[in-house]
Amino acid sequence: LSDQLQFQARHDSLTSLINRREFERRLENALEDSKADHTNHLLCYLDLDQFKVVNDTCGHSAGDELLKQLAPLLKPLIRDHDVLARLGGDEFGVLLENCSLEKGLEVTNRLLEAIKSYRFIWKKNAFDVGVSIGVVEINQHSTNFNELMIAADSACYVAKDLGRNQIHIYRDDDQALVKRQGEMQWIQRLNKSLSNDDFELYYQPIVPTDPNNTSNRPLIYELLIRMKSDDGTIIPPMAFIPTAERYNLAPQLDRWVVNAASKYLKQYTDHPIMGNSLFTINLSGQSLSDHSFLDFVIDCISEDYECAHKICFEITETAAIANLTSATIFINTLRGMGCKFALDDFGSGLSSYSYLKSLNVDYIKIDGSFISNIQQDKLNQAFVTSINQIADIMGIETIAEFVDSQQTADFLHQIKVAYMQGYWIAEPESLTHLFTEDTDKQFA
């Protein structure tokens, strides 16, 4: 009974491999050995690719069976004195003792090829499973156990980022690792800011190209999110938005913007500027595919009929096409409540016109790459003219992005593009200023 209890304390109950606690103990011993005797070891961190597909398709019992089958597959591929452990979930650890990097890569390549070529069968379902492996050397210069685990985990996820089914070796000057570590820091900052409400809404006006024809057109303001640092300075969106999108935090940012915007619009419902205005909110493709996000938006705007009529959601063309069914349901549902929609970055996709008929939108924002050099590029002129003509036939108004000069503004007015936007017209500023400054100065 004592032997059995000791075994259970040191081994994973599912695979009978060394468990995480015992693996960490042996890793710390290897680290101490390296510092004392200048021996070299290797730590390998393995994360299965497509394991979630097995669980989602066939259930967790199938995932458990896959792990059980992989354990005896991998065990013979390492040396007798090496350690193979299940660290948790679909993650495995391998400690290669007294092993050079060259020899270690031979072992890890055997592990990778064995998993890559393994075909898992479950109740007539077949799955190809891969693995991403991070490798870090353990020597007298290694700092501590935690740093080793972080390094191995980071290298493993770089292997995933580079295409999966790969081995990545940790090096201090590895730019891919530096980038990932920077992203991890941004994730921590984003989560902290979401918890502390450390964001602020900015706005940028979208103005009519014809200054003499503003009476029948709403005043449009694009709402933009900004992060506040600890010292109160404003962090631009391109510093944190790419990381948010990469690690699926974009829907949380979208929720913050929708919630903050609806509160603003309800607070200033009697403000003079609200009489003929529209506020646009950018949405990520991740939010479109999140079924709970639509319910969240409905909850935010359902209490105020006028609030819904003041909101225009911007969806990029590529996101709409990638989530066409979800986008169509999202658009039709909220249009029924009074919201408007704009298709952003139009023209950047390969099938812009064919999908346009499927999406019930009010505005098209012409991709800025066609606007910024339109004075010198005849092809861009023809393309923008074509978009504007088709939009006019469909009863959709156009908005030109990245307008950077009076000459560009004059050309857009000439071909009857409805609106324009850009830093030349006005730079983004805090939304609080919009409701506190003199409204007579708007669009001056």
Tab-separated table of C-alpha atoms in Angstrom, residues 7-386:
chain	number	residue	atom	x	y	z
A	7	PHE	CA	3.617	5.721	-7.085
A	8	GLN	CA	0.309	7.621	-7.240
A	9	ALA	CA	1.949	10.685	-5.701
A	10	ARG	CA	4.600	10.767	-8.423
A	11	HIS	CA	2.691	9.602	-11.490
A	12	ASP	CA	-0.170	10.830	-13.644
A	13	SER	CA	-3.288	8.721	-13.044
A	14	LEU	CA	-4.345	8.761	-16.709
A	15	THR	CA	-1.087	7.936	-18.523
A	16	SER	CA	1.029	6.489	-15.674
A	17	LEU	CA	3.799	8.865	-16.725
A	18	ILE	CA	5.706	11.015	-14.242
A	19	ASN	CA	3.405	13.843	-13.114
A	20	ARG	CA	4.173	17.557	-13.084
A	21	ARG	CA	5.180	17.710	-9.427
A	22	GLU	CA	7.727	14.896	-9.766
A	23	PHE	CA	8.970	16.301	-13.081
A	24	GLU	CA	9.616	19.668	-11.457
A	25	ARG	CA	11.536	17.980	-8.634
A	26	ARG	CA	13.764	16.152	-11.103
A	27	LEU	CA	14.225	19.301	-13.161
A	28	GLU	CA	15.413	21.201	-10.083
A	29	ASN	CA	17.885	18.376	-9.345
A	30	ALA	CA	19.196	18.618	-12.919
A	31	LEU	CA	19.607	22.385	-12.536
A	32	GLU	CA	21.569	21.953	-9.310
A	33	ASP	CA	23.698	19.298	-10.997
A	34	SER	CA	24.501	21.686	-13.872
A	35	LYS	CA	25.608	24.422	-11.505
A	36	ALA	CA	27.731	22.062	-9.402
A	37	ASP	CA	29.373	19.901	-12.073
A	38	HIS	CA	28.918	22.016	-15.255
A	39	THR	CA	26.897	19.244	-16.898
A	40	ASN	CA	24.450	19.968	-19.719
A	41	HIS	CA	20.829	18.812	-19.887
A	42	LEU	CA	17.866	19.660	-22.101
A	43	LEU	CA	14.306	20.565	-21.163
A	44	CYS	CA	11.682	19.890	-23.850
A	45	TYR	CA	8.132	21.216	-23.626
A	46	LEU	CA	5.596	19.420	-25.874
A	47	ASP	CA	2.119	20.777	-26.656
A	48	LEU	CA	-0.181	18.712	-28.873
A	49	ASP	CA	-1.680	20.395	-31.929
A	50	GLN	CA	-5.349	19.788	-32.759
A	51	PHE	CA	-6.048	18.138	-29.404
A	52	LYS	CA	-8.987	20.494	-28.856
A	53	VAL	CA	-10.518	19.259	-32.121
A	54	VAL	CA	-10.616	15.717	-30.713
A	55	ASN	CA	-12.246	16.885	-27.474
A	56	ASP	CA	-14.765	19.141	-29.217
A	57	THR	CA	-15.665	16.528	-31.829
A	58	CYS	CA	-15.814	13.335	-29.782
A	59	GLY	CA	-15.783	14.409	-26.142
A	60	HIS	CA	-13.219	14.327	-23.348
A	61	SER	CA	-13.240	10.543	-23.131
A	62	ALA	CA	-11.761	10.478	-26.638
A	63	GLY	CA	-9.127	13.015	-25.621
A	64	ASP	CA	-8.224	10.920	-22.586
A	65	GLU	CA	-7.849	7.837	-24.761
A	66	LEU	CA	-5.557	9.705	-27.143
A	67	LEU	CA	-3.290	10.679	-24.248
A	68	LYS	CA	-3.251	7.083	-23.011
A	69	GLN	CA	-2.194	5.859	-26.457
A	70	LEU	CA	0.532	8.470	-26.896
A	71	ALA	CA	2.312	7.636	-23.624
A	72	PRO	CA	3.533	4.133	-24.695
A	73	LEU	CA	4.244	5.503	-28.188
A	74	LEU	CA	6.689	8.121	-26.862
A	75	LYS	CA	8.295	6.256	-23.996
A	76	PRO	CA	10.533	3.964	-26.158
A	77	LEU	CA	11.826	6.961	-28.149
A	78	ILE	CA	13.791	8.459	-25.266
A	79	ARG	CA	16.804	6.990	-23.467
A	80	ASP	CA	16.375	4.830	-20.368
A	81	HIS	CA	17.601	7.489	-17.952
A	82	ASP	CA	15.569	10.344	-19.534
A	83	VAL	CA	12.281	11.514	-18.039
A	84	LEU	CA	8.928	11.742	-19.863
A	85	ALA	CA	6.099	13.410	-17.944
A	86	ARG	CA	2.570	14.561	-18.474
A	87	LEU	CA	2.465	18.143	-17.245
A	88	GLY	CA	-1.291	18.557	-17.577
A	89	GLY	CA	-3.930	18.744	-20.285
A	90	ASP	CA	-2.268	17.975	-23.614
A	91	GLU	CA	1.198	19.071	-22.469
A	92	PHE	CA	4.200	16.791	-21.936
A	93	GLY	CA	7.689	17.435	-20.593
A	94	VAL	CA	10.912	15.613	-21.417
A	95	LEU	CA	14.120	15.965	-19.429
A	96	LEU	CA	17.154	14.743	-21.386
A	97	GLU	CA	19.935	14.321	-18.840
A	98	ASN	CA	23.612	14.714	-19.756
A	99	CYS	CA	22.636	15.464	-23.310
A	100	SER	CA	24.101	17.798	-25.926
A	101	LEU	CA	21.860	19.975	-28.046
A	102	GLU	CA	22.745	17.993	-31.162
A	103	LYS	CA	21.826	14.668	-29.562
A	104	GLY	CA	18.741	16.177	-27.992
A	105	LEU	CA	17.430	17.353	-31.345
A	106	GLU	CA	17.699	13.790	-32.625
A	107	VAL	CA	15.461	12.654	-29.775
A	108	THR	CA	12.937	15.489	-30.136
A	109	ASN	CA	12.735	14.918	-33.895
A	110	ARG	CA	11.868	11.273	-33.225
A	111	LEU	CA	9.121	12.382	-30.845
A	112	LEU	CA	7.787	14.915	-33.339
A	113	GLU	CA	7.724	12.455	-36.252
A	114	ALA	CA	6.078	9.749	-34.143
A	115	ILE	CA	3.214	12.048	-33.104
A	116	LYS	CA	2.954	13.657	-36.522
A	117	SER	CA	2.550	10.275	-38.266
A	118	TYR	CA	0.198	8.835	-35.629
A	119	ARG	CA	-3.444	8.512	-36.651
A	120	PHE	CA	-5.948	8.398	-33.808
A	121	ILE	CA	-9.172	6.456	-34.437
A	122	TRP	CA	-12.252	6.926	-32.287
A	123	LYS	CA	-15.612	5.427	-33.224
A	124	LYS	CA	-15.075	5.685	-36.987
A	125	ASN	CA	-13.550	9.181	-36.629
A	126	ALA	CA	-9.908	9.582	-37.640
A	127	PHE	CA	-7.652	12.406	-36.461
A	128	ASP	CA	-4.143	13.484	-37.414
A	129	VAL	CA	-2.386	14.899	-34.370
A	130	GLY	CA	0.742	17.028	-34.389
A	131	VAL	CA	2.968	18.566	-31.755
A	132	SER	CA	4.916	21.763	-31.162
A	133	ILE	CA	8.109	21.438	-29.126
A	134	GLY	CA	10.125	24.058	-27.276
A	135	VAL	CA	13.685	23.188	-26.255
A	136	VAL	CA	15.882	24.989	-23.723
A	137	GLU	CA	19.398	24.102	-22.585
A	138	ILE	CA	20.161	23.613	-18.895
A	139	ASN	CA	23.716	24.552	-17.966
A	140	GLN	CA	25.688	26.392	-15.299
A	141	HIS	CA	24.387	29.724	-16.635
A	142	SER	CA	20.720	28.771	-16.177
A	143	THR	CA	19.089	30.978	-13.577
A	144	ASN	CA	16.279	29.090	-11.854
A	145	PHE	CA	13.536	26.540	-12.331
A	146	ASN	CA	10.767	29.053	-13.107
A	147	GLU	CA	12.822	30.792	-15.784
A	148	LEU	CA	13.526	27.438	-17.446
A	149	MET	CA	9.839	26.548	-17.594
A	150	ILE	CA	8.906	29.970	-18.948
A	151	ALA	CA	11.632	29.740	-21.594
A	152	ALA	CA	10.543	26.251	-22.694
A	153	ASP	CA	6.878	27.279	-22.809
A	154	SER	CA	7.704	30.410	-24.829
A	155	ALA	CA	9.794	28.433	-27.308
A	156	CYS	CA	6.956	25.925	-27.692
A	157	TYR	CA	4.474	28.655	-28.544
A	158	VAL	CA	6.855	30.211	-31.023
A	159	ALA	CA	6.915	26.792	-32.711
A	160	LYS	CA	3.112	26.984	-32.854
A	161	ASP	CA	3.201	30.505	-34.234
A	162	LEU	CA	5.641	29.443	-36.952
A	163	GLY	CA	3.244	26.825	-38.276
A	164	ARG	CA	3.033	23.967	-35.738
A	165	ASN	CA	4.649	20.528	-35.999
A	166	GLN	CA	7.973	22.225	-35.368
A	167	ILE	CA	10.798	22.363	-32.845
A	168	HIS	CA	12.013	25.736	-31.620
A	169	ILE	CA	15.161	26.203	-29.545
A	170	TYR	CA	15.205	28.934	-26.920
A	171	ARG	CA	17.974	31.517	-27.270
A	172	ASP	CA	18.265	34.778	-25.355
A	173	ASP	CA	18.607	36.871	-28.525
A	174	ASP	CA	15.799	35.126	-30.429
A	175	GLN	CA	13.677	37.908	-31.949
A	176	ALA	CA	10.624	35.665	-32.246
A	177	LEU	CA	10.835	34.963	-28.529
A	178	VAL	CA	11.395	38.623	-27.711
A	179	LYS	CA	8.257	39.458	-29.695
A	180	ARG	CA	6.221	36.805	-27.917
A	181	GLN	CA	7.439	37.914	-24.489
A	182	GLY	CA	6.428	41.450	-25.404
A	183	GLU	CA	2.993	40.176	-26.391
A	184	MET	CA	2.669	38.330	-23.085
A	185	GLN	CA	3.375	41.585	-21.270
A	186	TRP	CA	0.684	43.313	-23.325
A	187	ILE	CA	-1.790	40.555	-22.460
A	188	GLN	CA	-1.157	41.194	-18.774
A	189	ARG	CA	-1.578	44.944	-19.281
A	190	LEU	CA	-4.777	44.427	-21.287
A	191	ASN	CA	-6.314	42.181	-18.636
A	192	LYS	CA	-5.347	44.645	-15.928
A	193	SER	CA	-6.821	47.564	-17.893
A	194	LEU	CA	-10.042	45.647	-18.519
A	195	SER	CA	-10.319	44.911	-14.801
A	196	ASN	CA	-9.584	48.525	-13.805
A	197	ASP	CA	-11.543	50.187	-16.630
A	198	ASP	CA	-8.354	51.920	-17.789
A	199	PHE	CA	-9.614	52.855	-21.256
A	200	GLU	CA	-10.976	56.003	-22.808
A	201	LEU	CA	-13.138	56.731	-25.841
A	202	TYR	CA	-11.776	59.044	-28.512
A	203	TYR	CA	-13.567	60.264	-31.609
A	204	GLN	CA	-12.643	61.327	-35.128
A	205	PRO	CA	-15.134	63.233	-37.327
A	206	ILE	CA	-16.243	61.946	-40.719
A	207	VAL	CA	-17.251	64.979	-42.745
A	208	PRO	CA	-19.242	65.532	-45.979
A	209	THR	CA	-17.108	66.158	-49.063
A	210	ASP	CA	-19.566	68.864	-50.091
A	211	PRO	CA	-19.421	71.581	-47.417
A	212	ASN	CA	-22.594	73.125	-48.854
A	213	ASN	CA	-24.630	69.946	-48.443
A	214	THR	CA	-24.596	69.158	-44.727
A	215	SER	CA	-28.192	69.813	-43.747
A	216	ASN	CA	-29.531	66.447	-44.916
A	217	ARG	CA	-26.552	64.415	-43.769
A	218	PRO	CA	-25.876	63.327	-40.182
A	219	LEU	CA	-22.726	64.418	-38.413
A	220	ILE	CA	-20.664	61.219	-38.126
A	221	TYR	CA	-18.078	60.479	-35.456
A	222	GLU	CA	-15.983	57.326	-35.376
A	223	LEU	CA	-15.428	56.135	-31.812
A	224	LEU	CA	-11.935	54.835	-31.055
A	225	ILE	CA	-10.545	53.049	-28.007
A	226	ARG	CA	-7.437	54.240	-26.204
A	227	MET	CA	-5.633	52.678	-23.239
A	228	LYS	CA	-4.493	54.730	-20.248
A	229	SER	CA	-1.100	53.914	-18.779
A	230	ASP	CA	-0.365	54.010	-15.050
A	231	ASP	CA	0.909	57.592	-15.300
A	232	GLY	CA	-2.199	58.724	-17.185
A	233	THR	CA	-0.659	59.008	-20.649
A	234	ILE	CA	-2.638	57.673	-23.599
A	235	ILE	CA	-1.405	54.517	-25.358
A	236	PRO	CA	-2.205	54.392	-29.113
A	237	PRO	CA	-4.314	51.460	-30.343
A	238	MET	CA	-1.678	49.869	-32.586
A	239	ALA	CA	0.387	49.173	-29.465
A	240	PHE	CA	-2.214	46.774	-28.025
A	241	ILE	CA	-4.899	45.969	-30.652
A	242	PRO	CA	-2.754	43.444	-32.630
A	243	THR	CA	-2.008	41.506	-29.436
A	244	ALA	CA	-5.692	41.615	-28.435
A	245	GLU	CA	-6.696	40.181	-31.811
A	246	ARG	CA	-3.936	37.571	-31.777
A	247	TYR	CA	-4.904	36.249	-28.333
A	248	ASN	CA	-8.714	36.567	-28.670
A	249	LEU	CA	-9.113	39.551	-26.366
A	250	ALA	CA	-10.679	41.714	-29.081
A	251	PRO	CA	-14.279	40.789	-28.118
A	252	GLN	CA	-13.649	42.046	-24.582
A	253	LEU	CA	-12.410	45.367	-25.963
A	254	ASP	CA	-15.446	45.549	-28.263
A	255	ARG	CA	-17.731	44.960	-25.297
A	256	TRP	CA	-16.021	47.774	-23.387
A	257	VAL	CA	-16.496	50.166	-26.312
A	258	VAL	CA	-20.164	49.267	-26.871
A	259	ASN	CA	-20.925	49.601	-23.165
A	260	ALA	CA	-19.028	52.899	-22.781
A	261	ALA	CA	-20.563	54.351	-25.957
A	262	SER	CA	-24.121	53.474	-24.945
A	263	LYS	CA	-23.570	55.109	-21.543
A	264	TYR	CA	-22.270	58.282	-23.236
A	265	LEU	CA	-25.202	58.455	-25.628
A	266	LYS	CA	-27.734	57.971	-22.844
A	267	GLN	CA	-26.000	60.544	-20.635
A	268	TYR	CA	-25.969	63.218	-23.348
A	269	THR	CA	-29.270	62.349	-25.003
A	270	ASP	CA	-30.476	65.986	-24.663
A	271	HIS	CA	-27.223	67.556	-25.842
A	272	PRO	CA	-27.666	69.772	-28.950
A	273	ILE	CA	-25.085	67.821	-30.926
A	274	MET	CA	-27.147	64.638	-30.577
A	275	GLY	CA	-29.930	65.985	-32.770
A	276	ASN	CA	-28.330	65.014	-36.074
A	277	SER	CA	-25.401	62.754	-35.280
A	278	LEU	CA	-24.233	59.190	-35.762
A	279	PHE	CA	-21.477	57.382	-33.855
A	280	THR	CA	-19.623	54.496	-35.471
A	281	ILE	CA	-18.163	51.584	-33.481
A	282	ASN	CA	-15.573	49.200	-34.915
A	283	LEU	CA	-16.146	45.488	-34.350
A	284	SER	CA	-13.655	42.663	-34.741
A	285	GLY	CA	-14.311	39.481	-36.674
A	286	GLN	CA	-13.954	37.593	-33.388
A	287	SER	CA	-16.968	39.424	-31.992
A	288	LEU	CA	-19.049	38.536	-35.035
A	289	SER	CA	-18.405	34.835	-34.450
A	290	ASP	CA	-19.144	35.128	-30.715
A	291	HIS	CA	-22.824	34.220	-30.351
A	292	SER	CA	-23.107	35.887	-26.946
A	293	PHE	CA	-21.855	39.223	-28.278
A	294	LEU	CA	-25.090	39.974	-30.145
A	295	ASP	CA	-27.085	39.419	-26.938
A	296	PHE	CA	-24.684	41.730	-25.111
A	297	VAL	CA	-25.200	44.523	-27.670
A	298	ILE	CA	-28.976	44.105	-27.531
A	299	ASP	CA	-28.890	44.416	-23.734
A	300	CYS	CA	-26.826	47.616	-23.981
A	301	ILE	CA	-29.088	49.440	-26.430
A	302	SER	CA	-32.557	47.925	-25.915
A	303	GLU	CA	-33.470	50.258	-23.048
A	304	ASP	CA	-33.098	53.377	-25.196
A	305	TYR	CA	-34.723	53.545	-28.636
A	306	GLU	CA	-32.908	56.759	-29.546
A	307	CYS	CA	-29.532	55.298	-28.532
A	308	ALA	CA	-29.835	52.501	-31.092
A	309	HIS	CA	-30.574	55.016	-33.866
A	310	LYS	CA	-27.371	56.891	-33.041
A	311	ILE	CA	-25.068	53.885	-33.502
A	312	CYS	CA	-23.440	52.615	-36.679
A	313	PHE	CA	-21.336	49.465	-36.407
A	314	GLU	CA	-18.267	49.192	-38.621
A	315	ILE	CA	-17.336	45.709	-39.812
A	316	THR	CA	-14.324	45.110	-42.024
A	317	GLU	CA	-14.968	43.513	-45.376
A	318	THR	CA	-12.639	40.586	-44.661
A	319	ALA	CA	-14.283	39.893	-41.269
A	320	ALA	CA	-17.760	40.030	-42.806
A	321	ILE	CA	-16.810	37.593	-45.576
A	322	ALA	CA	-15.085	35.222	-43.151
A	323	ASN	CA	-18.179	35.188	-40.914
A	324	LEU	CA	-20.838	35.767	-43.565
A	325	THR	CA	-23.685	33.882	-41.887
A	326	SER	CA	-22.987	35.368	-38.455
A	327	ALA	CA	-22.464	38.830	-39.957
A	328	THR	CA	-25.779	38.668	-41.830
A	329	ILE	CA	-27.691	37.665	-38.690
A	330	PHE	CA	-25.889	40.334	-36.652
A	331	ILE	CA	-26.598	43.074	-39.188
A	332	ASN	CA	-30.248	42.189	-39.804
A	333	THR	CA	-31.030	41.854	-36.092
A	334	LEU	CA	-29.547	45.200	-35.066
A	335	ARG	CA	-30.818	47.032	-38.132
A	336	GLY	CA	-34.255	45.957	-36.984
A	337	MET	CA	-33.594	47.846	-33.749
A	338	GLY	CA	-32.533	51.002	-35.599
A	339	CYS	CA	-28.735	50.617	-35.816
A	340	LYS	CA	-26.862	51.340	-39.022
A	341	PHE	CA	-23.876	49.514	-40.508
A	342	ALA	CA	-20.748	50.400	-42.438
A	343	LEU	CA	-18.531	47.996	-44.364
A	344	ASP	CA	-14.969	49.042	-43.542
A	345	ASP	CA	-11.837	48.675	-45.722
A	346	PHE	CA	-13.973	48.002	-48.786
A	347	GLY	CA	-11.955	46.942	-51.821
A	348	SER	CA	-9.276	45.113	-49.854
A	349	GLY	CA	-10.863	41.705	-50.530
A	350	LEU	CA	-10.909	39.721	-53.730
A	351	SER	CA	-14.686	39.437	-54.004
A	352	SER	CA	-15.876	42.795	-52.765
A	353	TYR	CA	-18.756	43.314	-55.188
A	354	SER	CA	-20.120	39.775	-55.058
A	355	TYR	CA	-20.523	39.883	-51.286
A	356	LEU	CA	-21.846	43.424	-51.175
A	357	LYS	CA	-25.286	42.268	-52.306
A	358	SER	CA	-25.462	39.851	-49.363
A	359	LEU	CA	-24.787	42.486	-46.688
A	360	ASN	CA	-27.427	45.061	-45.831
A	361	VAL	CA	-25.221	48.054	-45.022
A	362	ASP	CA	-25.743	51.818	-45.065
A	363	TYR	CA	-22.175	52.959	-45.692
A	364	ILE	CA	-19.067	51.732	-47.474
A	365	LYS	CA	-15.701	52.934	-46.202
A	366	ILE	CA	-13.357	52.777	-49.174
A	367	ASP	CA	-10.022	51.251	-48.185
A	368	GLY	CA	-7.455	53.969	-47.516
A	369	SER	CA	-4.860	52.355	-49.803
A	370	PHE	CA	-6.947	53.543	-52.766
A	371	ILE	CA	-7.281	57.091	-51.394
A	372	SER	CA	-3.865	58.089	-50.073
A	373	ASN	CA	-2.259	58.434	-53.548
A	374	ILE	CA	-5.345	58.856	-55.661
A	375	GLN	CA	-4.090	62.070	-57.287
A	376	GLN	CA	-1.192	60.245	-58.956
A	377	ASP	CA	-2.792	56.844	-59.601
A	378	LYS	CA	-5.270	56.687	-62.487
A	379	LEU	CA	-6.194	53.099	-61.644
A	380	ASN	CA	-7.138	54.063	-58.091
A	381	GLN	CA	-9.203	56.923	-59.440
A	382	ALA	CA	-11.109	54.509	-61.681
A	383	PHE	CA	-11.537	52.012	-58.864
A	384	VAL	CA	-12.891	54.575	-56.382
A	385	THR	CA	-15.202	56.007	-59.032
A	386	SER	CA	-16.505	52.504	-59.761
